[in-house]
Amino acid sequence: MIRFDGVTKTYGAGPPAVDHLTLEAATGEITVLVGPSGCGKTTTLRMVNRLITPTSGTISIDGVDTGTMDLTQLRRGIGYVIQQAGLFPHRTVADNVATVPRLLGWSKAKARSRALELIELVGLEPALARRYPAQLSGGQQQRVGVARALAADPPVMLMDEPFSAVDPVVREQLQQEFLRIQAELGKTTLFVTHDIDEAIKLGDRVAVLRVGGHVAQFDTPEKLLSDPVDDFVAGFVGRDRGYRALAFAAAPGLPLRAEPTIVLGATPGDVRAVGADWVLALDDDKAPVGWVRTAAVERPVDRALLHRGGTVASTNGSLRALLDAALSSPSGRGVVADADGRFVGTVLASDVVAAIESERDAQRASEGGAGPAAYDHDERDAP
Ligand code: ADP
Ligand code: MG
């Protein structure tokens, strides 16, 4: 556990960059610090590994005041990843990753095999180990940065906007990969970003900071979306938050509707025999591949005839995924597949909304009545 206790940092004569910060980052979890530029995120992070010394207050790791620890000892226990990877340009990828193990006195062979193991863990081709950083894409460099930080297996990871400088598609891949690695390794991670969507996706708990390093709200992503404490947080969390909160609501036991289907290769006659405007096509493994418009089928159904807009929800997915499947489907019937990707039935948007409402009723009943719901500012985001 990393604990900040009344931590303040003042640069020169200016106002505090971080002002009496008190916060706990739980062991084995991802704690995200999110907030606008200049709110003190980097300062906060760098005080943990003492790249910056707090003006006052204490930071402890597992109960030990970091200010009293031997600096080398402290930093050995902390992996640090920054936005531009910060790789050594004249060292190969493998040597970059092996840096800390070598400093710790590991043999060349042992450090090298550890580096190769990590290069694989972060999803890089082993062949890249011999390249130099400049020969990698930005996304690959970030992966190397993560591998290097993990090399000595530190219990704590500090990550300062590690995925901010790559394009959105690569960022999404890096985020997924990072969550997979974290599920495996369970590091106590302090993750800094200015991107609220990233915070919500990655954080077990998220601290929303305002300028001056003040914590506006520290909560689970679900709670931030469903119950922002003030206008600043509501504005920062952004639009569509009611819809986005559905991503955290599991959809247990929603009744599915039966749907006649065809397989790829079905004739125009087969399709018309279904008697619907839109007909769902499956592949040989019973996986849904797309809808076809009956009126448009004049040859056996192939992939070129498929409508590509619909998303597929999973039976163990979220209410958001189910609602999206329904809304994106040209037939209005959302496609649902099981964990193996096999088609199991459809849902209507109205089914999903009914499930949301009954879930809400159940929650109110268990909380002992509705209470004064704060809907008074619902139009805040309206244009
Ligand atoms: P963030 O990472 O959230 O963008 P920073 O921690 O980098 O914020 O900065 C917080 C505040 O401290 C900003 O106002 C910034 O200008 C100021 N600051 C950061 N580093 C220094 C420094 N070395 N000297 C003076 N002011 C600084
Ligand atoms: Mg910063």
Tab-separated table of C-alpha atoms and ligand atoms in Angstrom:
chain	number	residue	atom	x	y	z
A	1	MET	CA	0.000	0.000	0.000
A	2	ILE	CA	1.216	3.492	-0.863
A	3	ARG	CA	-0.016	6.131	1.522
A	4	PHE	CA	0.180	9.902	1.104
A	5	ASP	CA	-0.300	11.748	4.357
A	6	GLY	CA	-0.823	15.496	4.138
A	7	VAL	CA	1.719	15.762	1.325
A	8	THR	CA	2.484	19.234	0.007
A	9	LYS	CA	4.916	20.309	-2.698
A	10	THR	CA	5.640	23.955	-3.361
A	11	TYR	CA	7.985	24.980	-6.160
A	12	GLY	CA	9.721	28.240	-5.326
A	13	ALA	CA	7.377	31.038	-4.388
A	14	GLY	CA	4.390	29.766	-6.397
A	15	PRO	CA	1.189	28.248	-5.034
A	16	PRO	CA	1.480	24.585	-4.010
A	17	ALA	CA	1.569	22.131	-6.947
A	18	VAL	CA	0.243	19.535	-4.516
A	19	ASP	CA	-1.527	20.690	-1.391
A	20	HIS	CA	-2.084	18.466	1.652
A	21	LEU	CA	-2.706	15.346	-0.370
A	22	THR	CA	-3.967	12.393	1.626
A	23	LEU	CA	-4.624	9.246	-0.339
A	24	GLU	CA	-4.127	5.490	-0.180
A	25	ALA	CA	-3.260	3.299	-3.150
A	26	ALA	CA	-4.214	-0.257	-2.189
A	27	THR	CA	-1.853	-3.198	-2.544
A	28	GLY	CA	-2.226	-5.108	-5.790
A	29	GLU	CA	-4.615	-2.589	-7.299
A	30	ILE	CA	-4.430	0.042	-10.009
A	31	THR	CA	-5.018	3.464	-8.495
A	32	VAL	CA	-5.404	6.141	-11.153
A	33	LEU	CA	-4.723	9.838	-10.660
A	34	VAL	CA	-6.606	11.781	-13.299
A	35	GLY	CA	-7.013	15.495	-13.756
A	36	PRO	CA	-6.352	18.408	-16.063
A	37	SER	CA	-2.841	19.382	-17.121
A	38	GLY	CA	-0.896	21.100	-14.368
A	39	CYS	CA	-2.967	19.689	-11.492
A	40	GLY	CA	0.066	18.040	-9.905
A	41	LYS	CA	-0.123	14.436	-11.128
A	42	THR	CA	3.505	14.108	-12.177
A	43	THR	CA	4.688	15.877	-9.053
A	44	THR	CA	2.677	13.443	-6.930
A	45	LEU	CA	4.100	10.414	-8.718
A	46	ARG	CA	7.695	11.599	-8.605
A	47	MET	CA	7.500	12.198	-4.887
A	48	VAL	CA	6.962	8.456	-4.415
A	49	ASN	CA	10.356	7.485	-5.854
A	50	ARG	CA	11.885	10.698	-4.494
A	51	LEU	CA	12.738	12.240	-7.823
A	52	ILE	CA	10.985	15.140	-6.088
A	53	THR	CA	11.159	15.773	-2.353
A	54	PRO	CA	7.896	16.737	-0.652
A	55	THR	CA	7.907	20.130	1.029
A	56	SER	CA	5.939	18.586	3.888
A	57	GLY	CA	3.958	15.479	4.743
A	58	THR	CA	4.931	11.823	4.438
A	59	ILE	CA	4.642	9.085	1.862
A	60	SER	CA	4.872	5.520	3.070
A	61	ILE	CA	4.996	2.173	1.315
A	62	ASP	CA	3.638	-0.707	3.364
A	63	GLY	CA	3.905	1.436	6.452
A	64	VAL	CA	7.526	2.499	5.925
A	65	ASP	CA	8.156	6.225	5.489
A	66	THR	CA	9.897	6.517	2.118
A	67	GLY	CA	11.791	9.585	3.373
A	68	THR	CA	13.700	7.357	5.792
A	69	MET	CA	14.544	4.633	3.272
A	70	ASP	CA	17.832	4.196	1.489
A	71	LEU	CA	17.268	5.752	-1.942
A	72	THR	CA	18.655	2.826	-3.939
A	73	GLN	CA	16.644	0.377	-1.882
A	74	LEU	CA	13.492	2.447	-2.392
A	75	ARG	CA	13.898	2.703	-6.166
A	76	ARG	CA	14.675	-0.991	-6.538
A	77	GLY	CA	11.198	-1.713	-5.313
A	78	ILE	CA	9.580	0.650	-7.807
A	79	GLY	CA	9.132	0.311	-11.567
A	80	TYR	CA	8.750	3.660	-13.315
A	81	VAL	CA	7.249	4.137	-16.779
A	82	ILE	CA	7.015	7.521	-18.482
A	83	GLN	CA	5.327	8.864	-21.592
A	84	GLN	CA	8.243	8.719	-24.036
A	85	ALA	CA	9.500	5.383	-22.706
A	86	GLY	CA	12.856	7.008	-21.858
A	87	LEU	CA	14.834	4.141	-23.381
A	88	PHE	CA	18.603	4.299	-23.795
A	89	PRO	CA	19.012	4.939	-27.540
A	90	HIS	CA	22.385	3.201	-27.869
A	91	ARG	CA	21.339	-0.002	-26.152
A	92	THR	CA	19.362	-2.807	-27.741
A	93	VAL	CA	15.859	-3.601	-26.543
A	94	ALA	CA	17.161	-6.602	-24.582
A	95	ASP	CA	19.895	-4.517	-22.925
A	96	ASN	CA	17.396	-1.789	-22.084
A	97	VAL	CA	15.115	-4.296	-20.378
A	98	ALA	CA	18.063	-5.929	-18.590
A	99	THR	CA	19.308	-2.600	-17.183
A	100	VAL	CA	18.071	-2.944	-13.622
A	101	PRO	CA	18.860	-6.667	-13.223
A	102	ARG	CA	22.432	-5.888	-14.373
A	103	LEU	CA	22.646	-3.039	-11.844
A	104	LEU	CA	21.505	-5.517	-9.222
A	105	GLY	CA	24.469	-7.693	-10.133
A	106	TRP	CA	22.679	-10.461	-12.001
A	107	SER	CA	24.858	-12.413	-14.430
A	108	LYS	CA	24.653	-11.418	-18.081
A	109	ALA	CA	22.965	-14.700	-18.991
A	110	LYS	CA	20.381	-14.492	-16.240
A	111	ALA	CA	19.573	-10.839	-16.984
A	112	ARG	CA	19.246	-11.652	-20.658
A	113	SER	CA	16.882	-14.553	-20.169
A	114	ARG	CA	14.787	-12.416	-17.818
A	115	ALA	CA	14.700	-9.688	-20.487
A	116	LEU	CA	13.515	-12.126	-23.149
A	117	GLU	CA	10.821	-13.422	-20.818
A	118	LEU	CA	9.556	-9.871	-20.261
A	119	ILE	CA	9.729	-8.935	-23.925
A	120	GLU	CA	7.358	-11.802	-24.537
A	121	LEU	CA	5.161	-10.881	-21.557
A	122	VAL	CA	4.525	-7.399	-22.963
A	123	GLY	CA	3.551	-8.871	-26.322
A	124	LEU	CA	6.643	-8.146	-28.408
A	125	GLU	CA	8.214	-10.479	-30.946
A	126	PRO	CA	11.425	-12.024	-29.534
A	127	ALA	CA	13.199	-10.926	-32.734
A	128	LEU	CA	12.818	-7.302	-31.635
A	129	ALA	CA	15.170	-7.904	-28.708
A	130	ARG	CA	18.202	-7.126	-30.878
A	131	ARG	CA	16.866	-3.881	-32.291
A	132	TYR	CA	17.552	-0.376	-31.070
A	133	PRO	CA	14.743	1.860	-29.768
A	134	ALA	CA	14.742	4.069	-32.881
A	135	GLN	CA	13.894	0.973	-34.936
A	136	LEU	CA	10.622	0.472	-33.046
A	137	SER	CA	7.214	2.119	-33.337
A	138	GLY	CA	6.018	4.356	-30.518
A	139	GLY	CA	3.718	1.626	-29.218
A	140	GLN	CA	6.525	-0.939	-29.245
A	141	GLN	CA	8.791	1.470	-27.379
A	142	GLN	CA	6.160	1.869	-24.683
A	143	ARG	CA	5.956	-1.895	-24.331
A	144	VAL	CA	9.733	-1.999	-23.868
A	145	GLY	CA	9.381	0.744	-21.243
A	146	VAL	CA	6.877	-1.403	-19.348
A	147	ALA	CA	9.098	-4.497	-19.673
A	148	ARG	CA	12.094	-2.566	-18.354
A	149	ALA	CA	10.129	-1.289	-15.364
A	150	LEU	CA	9.018	-4.844	-14.535
A	151	ALA	CA	12.482	-6.384	-14.934
A	152	ALA	CA	13.431	-6.652	-11.281
A	153	ASP	CA	9.875	-7.614	-10.335
A	154	PRO	CA	9.237	-4.545	-8.151
A	155	PRO	CA	6.085	-4.656	-6.009
A	156	VAL	CA	5.223	-1.055	-6.945
A	157	MET	CA	4.726	0.477	-10.391
A	158	LEU	CA	4.535	4.205	-11.117
A	159	MET	CA	3.196	5.011	-14.562
A	160	ASP	CA	3.082	8.582	-15.841
A	161	GLU	CA	0.862	8.864	-18.925
A	162	PRO	CA	2.562	5.795	-20.421
A	163	PHE	CA	0.085	5.456	-23.293
A	164	SER	CA	-0.694	9.105	-24.030
A	165	ALA	CA	1.682	9.647	-26.935
A	166	VAL	CA	0.464	6.816	-29.173
A	167	ASP	CA	-2.492	6.793	-31.538
A	168	PRO	CA	-5.900	5.687	-30.226
A	169	VAL	CA	-5.853	2.209	-31.769
A	170	VAL	CA	-2.420	1.375	-30.362
A	171	ARG	CA	-3.398	2.954	-27.032
A	172	GLU	CA	-6.369	0.620	-26.808
A	173	GLN	CA	-4.098	-2.392	-27.452
A	174	LEU	CA	-1.597	-1.234	-24.846
A	175	GLN	CA	-4.381	-0.741	-22.300
A	176	GLN	CA	-5.768	-4.226	-22.902
A	177	GLU	CA	-2.293	-5.711	-22.667
A	178	PHE	CA	-1.573	-3.786	-19.491
A	179	LEU	CA	-4.771	-5.073	-17.852
A	180	ARG	CA	-3.837	-8.622	-18.828
A	181	ILE	CA	-0.355	-8.222	-17.330
A	182	GLN	CA	-1.755	-6.635	-14.184
A	183	ALA	CA	-4.237	-9.497	-13.754
A	184	GLU	CA	-1.238	-11.818	-13.831
A	185	LEU	CA	1.198	-9.826	-11.687
A	186	GLY	CA	-1.017	-7.776	-9.340
A	187	LYS	CA	1.404	-4.869	-8.863
A	188	THR	CA	0.517	-1.988	-6.579
A	189	THR	CA	0.194	0.548	-9.359
A	190	LEU	CA	-0.133	4.297	-9.321
A	191	PHE	CA	-1.172	5.331	-12.816
A	192	VAL	CA	-1.354	8.928	-13.989
A	193	THR	CA	-3.395	10.129	-16.960
A	194	HIS	CA	-5.296	13.206	-18.128
A	195	ASP	CA	-7.714	10.967	-20.039
A	196	ILE	CA	-10.843	10.172	-18.042
A	197	ASP	CA	-11.806	7.288	-20.340
A	198	GLU	CA	-8.438	5.671	-19.730
A	199	ALA	CA	-8.847	6.237	-15.990
A	200	ILE	CA	-12.252	4.594	-16.001
A	201	LYS	CA	-11.055	1.684	-18.058
A	202	LEU	CA	-7.914	0.909	-16.079
A	203	GLY	CA	-8.557	2.021	-12.522
A	204	ASP	CA	-9.738	-0.152	-9.669
A	205	ARG	CA	-10.046	3.194	-7.933
A	206	VAL	CA	-9.731	6.629	-9.486
A	207	ALA	CA	-8.731	9.896	-7.838
A	208	VAL	CA	-9.984	12.922	-9.767
A	209	LEU	CA	-7.644	15.823	-9.034
A	210	ARG	CA	-8.246	19.511	-9.505
A	211	VAL	CA	-5.521	22.103	-9.920
A	212	GLY	CA	-3.387	22.385	-6.795
A	213	GLY	CA	-3.358	18.628	-6.281
A	214	HIS	CA	-6.666	18.549	-4.435
A	215	VAL	CA	-8.613	15.305	-4.592
A	216	ALA	CA	-12.098	16.147	-5.821
A	217	GLN	CA	-13.313	12.541	-5.604
A	218	PHE	CA	-11.689	9.167	-4.950
A	219	ASP	CA	-13.932	6.298	-5.920
A	220	THR	CA	-14.485	3.292	-8.129
A	221	PRO	CA	-15.008	4.145	-11.807
A	222	GLU	CA	-18.607	3.037	-11.536
A	223	LYS	CA	-19.277	5.379	-8.645
A	224	LEU	CA	-17.564	8.303	-10.409
A	225	LEU	CA	-19.882	7.887	-13.360
A	226	SER	CA	-23.046	7.259	-11.424
A	227	ASP	CA	-22.513	9.630	-8.520
A	228	PRO	CA	-20.044	12.489	-9.133
A	229	VAL	CA	-19.705	14.564	-5.968
A	230	ASP	CA	-19.728	18.003	-7.571
A	231	ASP	CA	-19.909	19.964	-10.806
A	232	PHE	CA	-16.167	19.752	-11.384
A	233	VAL	CA	-16.177	15.955	-11.294
A	234	ALA	CA	-19.422	15.719	-13.272
A	235	GLY	CA	-17.956	17.980	-15.938
A	236	PHE	CA	-14.666	16.133	-15.983
A	237	VAL	CA	-16.263	12.703	-16.130
A	238	GLY	CA	-18.145	14.077	-19.094
A	239	ARG	CA	-21.156	13.405	-21.212
A	240	ASP	CA	-22.907	10.100	-21.695
A	241	ARG	CA	-21.914	9.122	-18.190
A	242	GLY	CA	-25.239	7.420	-17.531
A	243	TYR	CA	-24.729	5.289	-20.588
A	244	ARG	CA	-21.042	4.671	-19.850
A	245	ALA	CA	-21.874	3.556	-16.312
A	246	LEU	CA	-23.782	0.647	-17.840
A	247	ALA	CA	-20.390	-0.818	-18.753
A	248	PHE	CA	-20.031	-1.725	-15.077
A	249	ALA	CA	-23.478	-3.269	-14.741
A	250	ALA	CA	-23.534	-6.992	-15.391
A	251	ALA	CA	-26.562	-8.301	-17.229
A	252	PRO	CA	-27.595	-11.409	-15.398
A	253	GLY	CA	-30.442	-13.497	-16.726
A	254	LEU	CA	-31.855	-11.082	-19.252
A	255	PRO	CA	-34.439	-13.111	-21.199
A	256	LEU	CA	-33.268	-13.670	-24.757
A	257	ARG	CA	-35.569	-13.810	-27.763
A	258	ALA	CA	-35.521	-16.622	-30.269
A	259	GLU	CA	-34.349	-15.604	-33.733
A	260	PRO	CA	-34.493	-17.640	-36.925
A	261	THR	CA	-31.100	-17.729	-38.628
A	262	ILE	CA	-29.520	-18.772	-41.890
A	263	VAL	CA	-25.986	-19.923	-42.649
A	264	LEU	CA	-23.555	-18.444	-45.136
A	265	GLY	CA	-24.359	-19.936	-48.532
A	266	ALA	CA	-28.138	-19.923	-47.971
A	267	THR	CA	-30.153	-19.342	-51.151
A	268	PRO	CA	-32.450	-16.348	-51.768
A	269	GLY	CA	-35.333	-18.792	-51.251
A	270	ASP	CA	-34.000	-19.864	-47.824
A	271	VAL	CA	-33.707	-16.226	-46.818
A	272	ARG	CA	-37.210	-15.287	-47.967
A	273	ALA	CA	-38.663	-18.329	-46.220
A	274	VAL	CA	-37.683	-16.762	-42.887
A	275	GLY	CA	-40.248	-14.045	-43.548
A	276	ALA	CA	-38.400	-11.104	-42.012
A	277	ASP	CA	-36.918	-7.906	-43.463
A	278	TRP	CA	-33.554	-8.601	-41.852
A	279	VAL	CA	-32.184	-12.106	-41.314
A	280	LEU	CA	-29.194	-13.061	-39.177
A	281	ALA	CA	-26.443	-15.126	-40.786
A	282	LEU	CA	-24.217	-17.540	-38.845
A	283	ASP	CA	-21.022	-19.268	-39.892
A	284	ASP	CA	-20.342	-22.994	-39.600
A	285	ASP	CA	-19.413	-22.595	-35.927
A	286	LYS	CA	-22.767	-20.913	-35.191
A	287	ALA	CA	-21.011	-17.583	-34.672
A	288	PRO	CA	-23.066	-14.582	-35.833
A	289	VAL	CA	-21.442	-12.934	-38.859
A	290	GLY	CA	-23.968	-10.242	-39.797
A	291	TRP	CA	-27.480	-9.364	-40.882
A	292	VAL	CA	-28.704	-9.581	-44.484
A	293	ARG	CA	-31.585	-7.561	-45.905
A	294	THR	CA	-33.963	-10.076	-47.438
A	295	ALA	CA	-34.907	-7.791	-50.335
A	296	ALA	CA	-31.235	-7.438	-51.306
A	297	VAL	CA	-30.471	-11.167	-51.546
A	298	GLU	CA	-30.371	-12.263	-55.168
A	299	ARG	CA	-27.613	-14.856	-54.903
A	300	PRO	CA	-26.496	-17.300	-52.214
A	301	VAL	CA	-25.522	-15.343	-49.118
A	302	ASP	CA	-21.835	-14.442	-48.962
A	303	ARG	CA	-19.943	-12.043	-46.742
A	304	ALA	CA	-20.245	-9.175	-49.208
A	305	LEU	CA	-24.012	-9.118	-48.563
A	306	LEU	CA	-23.631	-8.704	-44.803
A	307	HIS	CA	-24.498	-5.521	-42.944
A	308	ARG	CA	-21.407	-4.645	-40.877
A	309	GLY	CA	-22.821	-2.174	-38.366
A	310	GLY	CA	-24.070	-4.443	-35.612
A	311	THR	CA	-22.079	-5.250	-32.500
A	312	VAL	CA	-22.342	-8.590	-30.704
A	313	ALA	CA	-22.911	-8.709	-26.947
A	314	SER	CA	-21.838	-11.557	-24.740
A	315	THR	CA	-24.151	-13.339	-22.281
A	316	ASN	CA	-21.622	-12.537	-19.542
A	317	GLY	CA	-21.098	-8.968	-20.765
A	318	SER	CA	-22.402	-5.647	-19.518
A	319	LEU	CA	-25.737	-3.904	-19.953
A	320	ARG	CA	-23.895	-1.342	-22.051
A	321	ALA	CA	-22.764	-4.015	-24.506
A	322	LEU	CA	-26.295	-5.428	-24.704
A	323	LEU	CA	-27.860	-2.039	-25.275
A	324	ASP	CA	-25.239	-1.227	-27.877
A	325	ALA	CA	-25.913	-4.502	-29.667
A	326	ALA	CA	-29.605	-3.618	-29.869
A	327	LEU	CA	-29.037	-0.013	-30.927
A	328	SER	CA	-26.454	-0.897	-33.565
A	329	SER	CA	-28.454	-3.700	-35.119
A	330	PRO	CA	-30.204	-2.823	-38.408
A	331	SER	CA	-33.097	-5.053	-37.366
A	332	GLY	CA	-33.327	-3.479	-33.904
A	333	ARG	CA	-32.675	-6.934	-32.446
A	334	GLY	CA	-29.335	-7.059	-30.639
A	335	VAL	CA	-27.228	-10.145	-31.228
A	336	VAL	CA	-26.068	-12.065	-28.169
A	337	ALA	CA	-23.457	-14.817	-28.185
A	338	ASP	CA	-22.176	-17.122	-25.454
A	339	ALA	CA	-18.620	-17.176	-24.123
A	340	ASP	CA	-17.564	-19.394	-27.047
A	341	GLY	CA	-18.971	-16.918	-29.555
A	342	ARG	CA	-22.007	-19.021	-30.512
A	343	PHE	CA	-25.265	-17.227	-31.204
A	344	VAL	CA	-27.795	-17.684	-28.403
A	345	GLY	CA	-30.578	-15.148	-29.069
A	346	THR	CA	-31.447	-11.482	-29.431
A	347	VAL	CA	-32.485	-8.619	-27.156
A	348	LEU	CA	-34.466	-5.473	-27.845
A	349	ALA	CA	-33.347	-2.114	-26.513
A	350	SER	CA	-36.598	-2.049	-24.528
A	351	ASP	CA	-35.633	-5.370	-22.859
A	352	VAL	CA	-32.342	-3.859	-21.751
A	353	VAL	CA	-33.948	-0.659	-20.496
A	354	ALA	CA	-36.507	-2.722	-18.571
A	355	ALA	CA	-33.639	-4.672	-16.974
A	356	ILE	CA	-31.903	-1.407	-16.012
A	357	GLU	CA	-35.084	-0.112	-14.419
A	358	SER	CA	-35.820	-3.262	-12.498
A	359	GLU	CA	-32.213	-3.336	-11.266
A	360	ARG	CA	-32.628	0.267	-10.120
A	361	ASP	CA	-35.884	-0.543	-8.332
A	362	ALA	CA	-34.266	-3.493	-6.591
A	363	GLN	CA	-31.401	-1.285	-5.467
A	364	ARG	CA	-33.723	1.392	-4.120
A	365	ALA	CA	-35.730	-1.212	-2.243
A	366	SER	CA	-32.575	-2.593	-0.668
A	367	GLU	CA	-31.456	0.911	0.299
A	368	GLY	CA	-34.794	1.424	2.042
A	369	GLY	CA	-36.597	3.842	-0.236
A	370	ALA	CA	-35.686	6.157	-3.034
A	371	GLY	CA	-34.428	9.103	-1.012
A	372	PRO	CA	-33.939	12.552	-2.492
A	373	ALA	CA	-32.342	11.752	-5.820
A	374	ALA	CA	-30.160	14.620	-7.034
A	375	TYR	CA	-31.458	14.930	-10.561
A	376	ASP	CA	-31.582	18.697	-10.326
A	377	HIS	CA	-28.547	19.259	-12.516
A	378	ASP	CA	-29.221	16.670	-15.161
A	379	GLU	CA	-29.314	19.295	-17.886
A	380	ARG	CA	-25.824	20.478	-16.988
A	381	ASP	CA	-24.311	18.925	-20.083
A	382	ALA	CA	-27.141	19.699	-22.436
A	383	PRO	CA	-26.091	21.880	-25.346
B	1	ADP	P1	0.581	17.465	-14.228
B	1	ADP	O1	1.486	16.284	-14.295
B	1	ADP	O2	-0.726	17.178	-13.578
B	1	ADP	O3	0.394	18.134	-15.543
B	1	ADP	P2	2.748	18.729	-12.727
B	1	ADP	O4	2.924	17.942	-11.497
B	1	ADP	O5	3.719	18.501	-13.818
B	1	ADP	O6	1.243	18.552	-13.248
B	1	ADP	O7	2.764	20.275	-12.373
B	1	ADP	C1	1.968	20.831	-11.334
B	1	ADP	C2	2.277	22.319	-11.201
B	1	ADP	O8	3.595	22.486	-10.758
B	1	ADP	C3	2.175	23.101	-12.499
B	1	ADP	O9	1.663	24.362	-12.223
B	1	ADP	C4	3.607	23.181	-12.961
B	1	ADP	O10	3.818	24.322	-13.740
B	1	ADP	C5	4.354	23.263	-11.665
B	1	ADP	N1	5.705	22.677	-11.757
B	1	ADP	C6	5.982	21.399	-12.077
B	1	ADP	N2	7.305	21.159	-12.049
B	1	ADP	C7	7.881	22.345	-11.719
B	1	ADP	C8	9.232	22.775	-11.522
B	1	ADP	N3	10.263	21.919	-11.662
B	1	ADP	N4	9.443	24.068	-11.175
B	1	ADP	C9	8.415	24.915	-10.999
B	1	ADP	N5	7.121	24.576	-11.172
B	1	ADP	C10	6.841	23.312	-11.524
B	2	MG	MG	2.354	15.315	-15.932
